[in-house]
PDB file of C-alpha atoms in Angstrom:
ATOM      1  CA  MET A   1       3.214  52.003-138.081  1.00  0.00           C
ATOM      2  CA  ASP A   2       4.747  48.657-137.519  1.00  0.00           C
ATOM      3  CA  GLN A   3       2.764  45.462-136.993  1.00  0.00           C
ATOM      4  CA  ASN A   4       3.202  45.343-133.181  1.00  0.00           C
ATOM      5  CA  THR A   5       1.839  48.840-132.793  1.00  0.00           C
ATOM      6  CA  SER A   6      -1.149  48.012-135.013  1.00  0.00           C
ATOM      7  CA  ILE A   7      -1.930  44.869-133.033  1.00  0.00           C
ATOM      8  CA  THR A   8      -1.556  46.691-129.717  1.00  0.00           C
ATOM      9  CA  LEU A   9      -3.732  49.558-130.926  1.00  0.00           C
ATOM     10  CA  GLY A  10      -6.339  47.103-132.248  1.00  0.00           C
ATOM     11  CA  LEU A  11      -6.418  45.213-128.953  1.00  0.00           C
ATOM     12  CA  LEU A  12      -6.628  48.443-127.009  1.00  0.00           C
ATOM     13  CA  LEU A  13      -9.558  49.650-129.130  1.00  0.00           C
ATOM     14  CA  ALA A  14     -11.263  46.260-128.774  1.00  0.00           C
ATOM     15  CA  ILE A  15     -10.899  46.362-124.980  1.00  0.00           C
ATOM     16  CA  ILE A  16     -12.199  49.939-124.879  1.00  0.00           C
ATOM     17  CA  GLY A  17     -15.125  48.873-127.076  1.00  0.00           C
ATOM     18  CA  CYS A  18     -15.890  46.009-124.691  1.00  0.00           C
ATOM     19  CA  PHE A  19     -15.896  48.388-121.725  1.00  0.00           C
ATOM     20  CA  VAL A  20     -18.147  50.875-123.542  1.00  0.00           C
ATOM     21  CA  GLY A  21     -20.540  48.069-124.502  1.00  0.00           C
ATOM     22  CA  LEU A  22     -20.514  46.695-120.957  1.00  0.00           C
ATOM     23  CA  ALA A  23     -21.187  50.154-119.507  1.00  0.00           C
ATOM     24  CA  GLY A  24     -24.139  50.617-121.884  1.00  0.00           C
ATOM     25  CA  TRP A  25     -25.535  47.193-120.978  1.00  0.00           C
ATOM     26  CA  ILE A  26     -25.250  47.924-117.235  1.00  0.00           C
ATOM     27  CA  SER A  27     -26.906  51.319-117.681  1.00  0.00           C
ATOM     28  CA  ASN A  28     -29.814  49.834-119.629  1.00  0.00           C
ATOM     29  CA  ARG A  29     -30.167  47.020-117.097  1.00  0.00           C
ATOM     30  CA  ASP A  30     -30.418  49.538-114.245  1.00  0.00           C
ATOM     31  CA  LYS A  31     -33.050  51.535-116.146  1.00  0.00           C
ATOM     32  CA  LYS A  32     -35.026  48.366-116.831  1.00  0.00           C
ATOM     33  CA  ILE A  33     -34.867  47.348-113.163  1.00  0.00           C
ATOM     34  CA  ALA A  34     -36.058  50.826-112.148  1.00  0.00           C
ATOM     35  CA  ASN A  35     -38.953  50.673-114.638  1.00  0.00           C
ATOM     36  CA  ASP A  36     -39.924  47.176-113.457  1.00  0.00           C
ATOM     37  CA  SER A  37     -39.853  48.344-109.846  1.00  0.00           C
ATOM     38  CA  GLU A  38     -42.070  51.316-110.704  1.00  0.00           C
ATOM     39  CA  PHE A  39     -44.532  49.018-112.503  1.00  0.00           C
ATOM     40  CA  LYS A  40     -44.635  46.579-109.588  1.00  0.00           C
ATOM     41  CA  GLY A  41     -45.184  49.472-107.203  1.00  0.00           C
ATOM     42  CA  SER A  42     -48.149  50.768-109.197  1.00  0.00           C
ATOM     43  CA  VAL A  43     -49.620  47.258-109.401  1.00  0.00           C
ATOM     44  CA  ASN A  44     -49.230  46.843-105.631  1.00  0.00           C
ATOM     45  CA  ALA A  45     -50.888  50.218-105.064  1.00  0.00           C
ATOM     46  CA  LYS A  46     -53.829  49.203-107.256  1.00  0.00           C
ATOM     47  CA  LEU A  47     -54.127  45.899-105.414  1.00  0.00           C
ATOM     48  CA  ASP A  48     -54.154  47.759-102.101  1.00  0.00           C
ATOM     49  CA  VAL A  49     -57.012  49.912-103.400  1.00  0.00           C
ATOM     50  CA  VAL A  50     -58.935  46.839-104.567  1.00  0.00           C
ATOM     51  CA  LEU A  51     -58.395  45.086-101.242  1.00  0.00           C
ATOM     52  CA  GLY A  52     -59.468  48.240 -99.411  1.00  0.00           C
ATOM     53  CA  ILE A  53     -62.674  48.379-101.464  1.00  0.00           C
ATOM     54  CA  LYS A  54     -63.264  44.695-100.763  1.00  0.00           C
ATOM     55  CA  THR A  55     -62.906  45.354 -97.030  1.00  0.00           C
ATOM     56  CA  GLU A  56     -65.295  48.306 -97.236  1.00  0.00           C
ATOM     57  CA  ILE A  57     -67.857  46.178 -99.094  1.00  0.00           C
ATOM     58  CA  LYS A  58     -67.630  43.515 -96.394  1.00  0.00           C
ATOM     59  CA  GLU A  59     -68.173  46.169 -93.718  1.00  0.00           C
ATOM     60  CA  LEU A  60     -71.169  47.538 -95.641  1.00  0.00           C
ATOM     61  CA  LYS A  61     -72.642  44.032 -95.895  1.00  0.00           C
ATOM     62  CA  ASP A  62     -72.223  43.567 -92.146  1.00  0.00           C
ATOM     63  CA  ASP A  63     -73.894  46.944 -91.501  1.00  0.00           C
ATOM     64  CA  PHE A  64     -76.727  46.043 -93.871  1.00  0.00           C
ATOM     65  CA  LYS A  65     -77.240  42.736 -92.058  1.00  0.00           C
ATOM     66  CA  LYS A  66     -77.428  44.519 -88.701  1.00  0.00           C
ATOM     67  CA  ILE A  67     -79.903  47.069 -90.084  1.00  0.00           C
ATOM     68  CA  SER A  68     -82.011  44.281 -91.584  1.00  0.00           C
ATOM     69  CA  GLU A  69     -82.127  42.518 -88.223  1.00  0.00           C
ATOM     70  CA  LYS A  70     -83.195  45.757 -86.526  1.00  0.00           C
ATOM     71  CA  ILE A  71     -85.921  46.284 -89.126  1.00  0.00           C
ATOM     72  CA  VAL A  72     -87.286  42.798 -88.420  1.00  0.00           C
ATOM     73  CA  ILE A  73     -87.406  43.617 -84.705  1.00  0.00           C
ATOM     74  CA  VAL A  74     -89.152  46.948 -85.383  1.00  0.00           C
ATOM     75  CA  GLU A  75     -91.690  45.245 -87.680  1.00  0.00           C
ATOM     76  CA  GLU A  76     -92.472  42.652 -85.023  1.00  0.00           C
ATOM     77  CA  SER A  77     -92.885  45.374 -82.436  1.00  0.00           C
ATOM     78  CA  THR A  78     -95.135  47.335 -84.790  1.00  0.00           C
ATOM     79  CA  LYS A  79     -97.307  44.269 -85.383  1.00  0.00           C
ATOM     80  CA  SER A  80     -97.612  43.771 -81.645  1.00  0.00           C
ATOM     81  CA  VAL A  81     -98.578  47.397 -81.073  1.00  0.00           C
ATOM     82  CA  HIS A  82    -101.070  47.259 -83.933  1.00  0.00           C
ATOM     83  CA  LYS A  83    -102.643  44.125 -82.479  1.00  0.00           C
ATOM     84  CA  ARG A  84    -102.965  45.750 -79.044  1.00  0.00           C
ATOM     85  CA  LEU A  85    -104.480  48.880 -80.585  1.00  0.00           C
ATOM     86  CA  ASP A  86    -106.987  46.773 -82.483  1.00  0.00           C
ATOM     87  CA  GLU A  87    -107.899  44.957 -79.272  1.00  0.00           C
ATOM     88  CA  HIS A  88    -108.199  48.238 -77.412  1.00  0.00           C
ATOM     89  CA  ILE A  89    -110.414  49.763 -80.122  1.00  0.00           C
ATOM     90  CA  SER A  90    -112.550  46.598 -80.239  1.00  0.00           C
ATOM     91  CA  SER A  91    -113.078  46.635 -76.492  1.00  0.00           C
ATOM     92  CA  HIS A  92    -114.285  50.241 -76.554  1.00  0.00           C
ATOM     93  CA  ASP A  93    -116.773  49.725 -79.361  1.00  0.00           C
TER      94      ASP A  93
END
């Protein structure tokens, strides 16, 4: 082999090596992007669940408040009825 052929062959192999390295880097980059996207998707899904639970807790608190208010009304009504019964029983004795 003469010197020109060796240089040409060396350059050709170097260029091929660069393309192979570049192809590997691009492939790994795409895999990394896909993995990052999957991770972000799972994090978003978990956040959606947490936010959903938070909303449900708020709704439960609102329901509890309404029930508590109704209980207060029922207790007041019960006291009133009890007082009237006591008065009725006292008047008949």
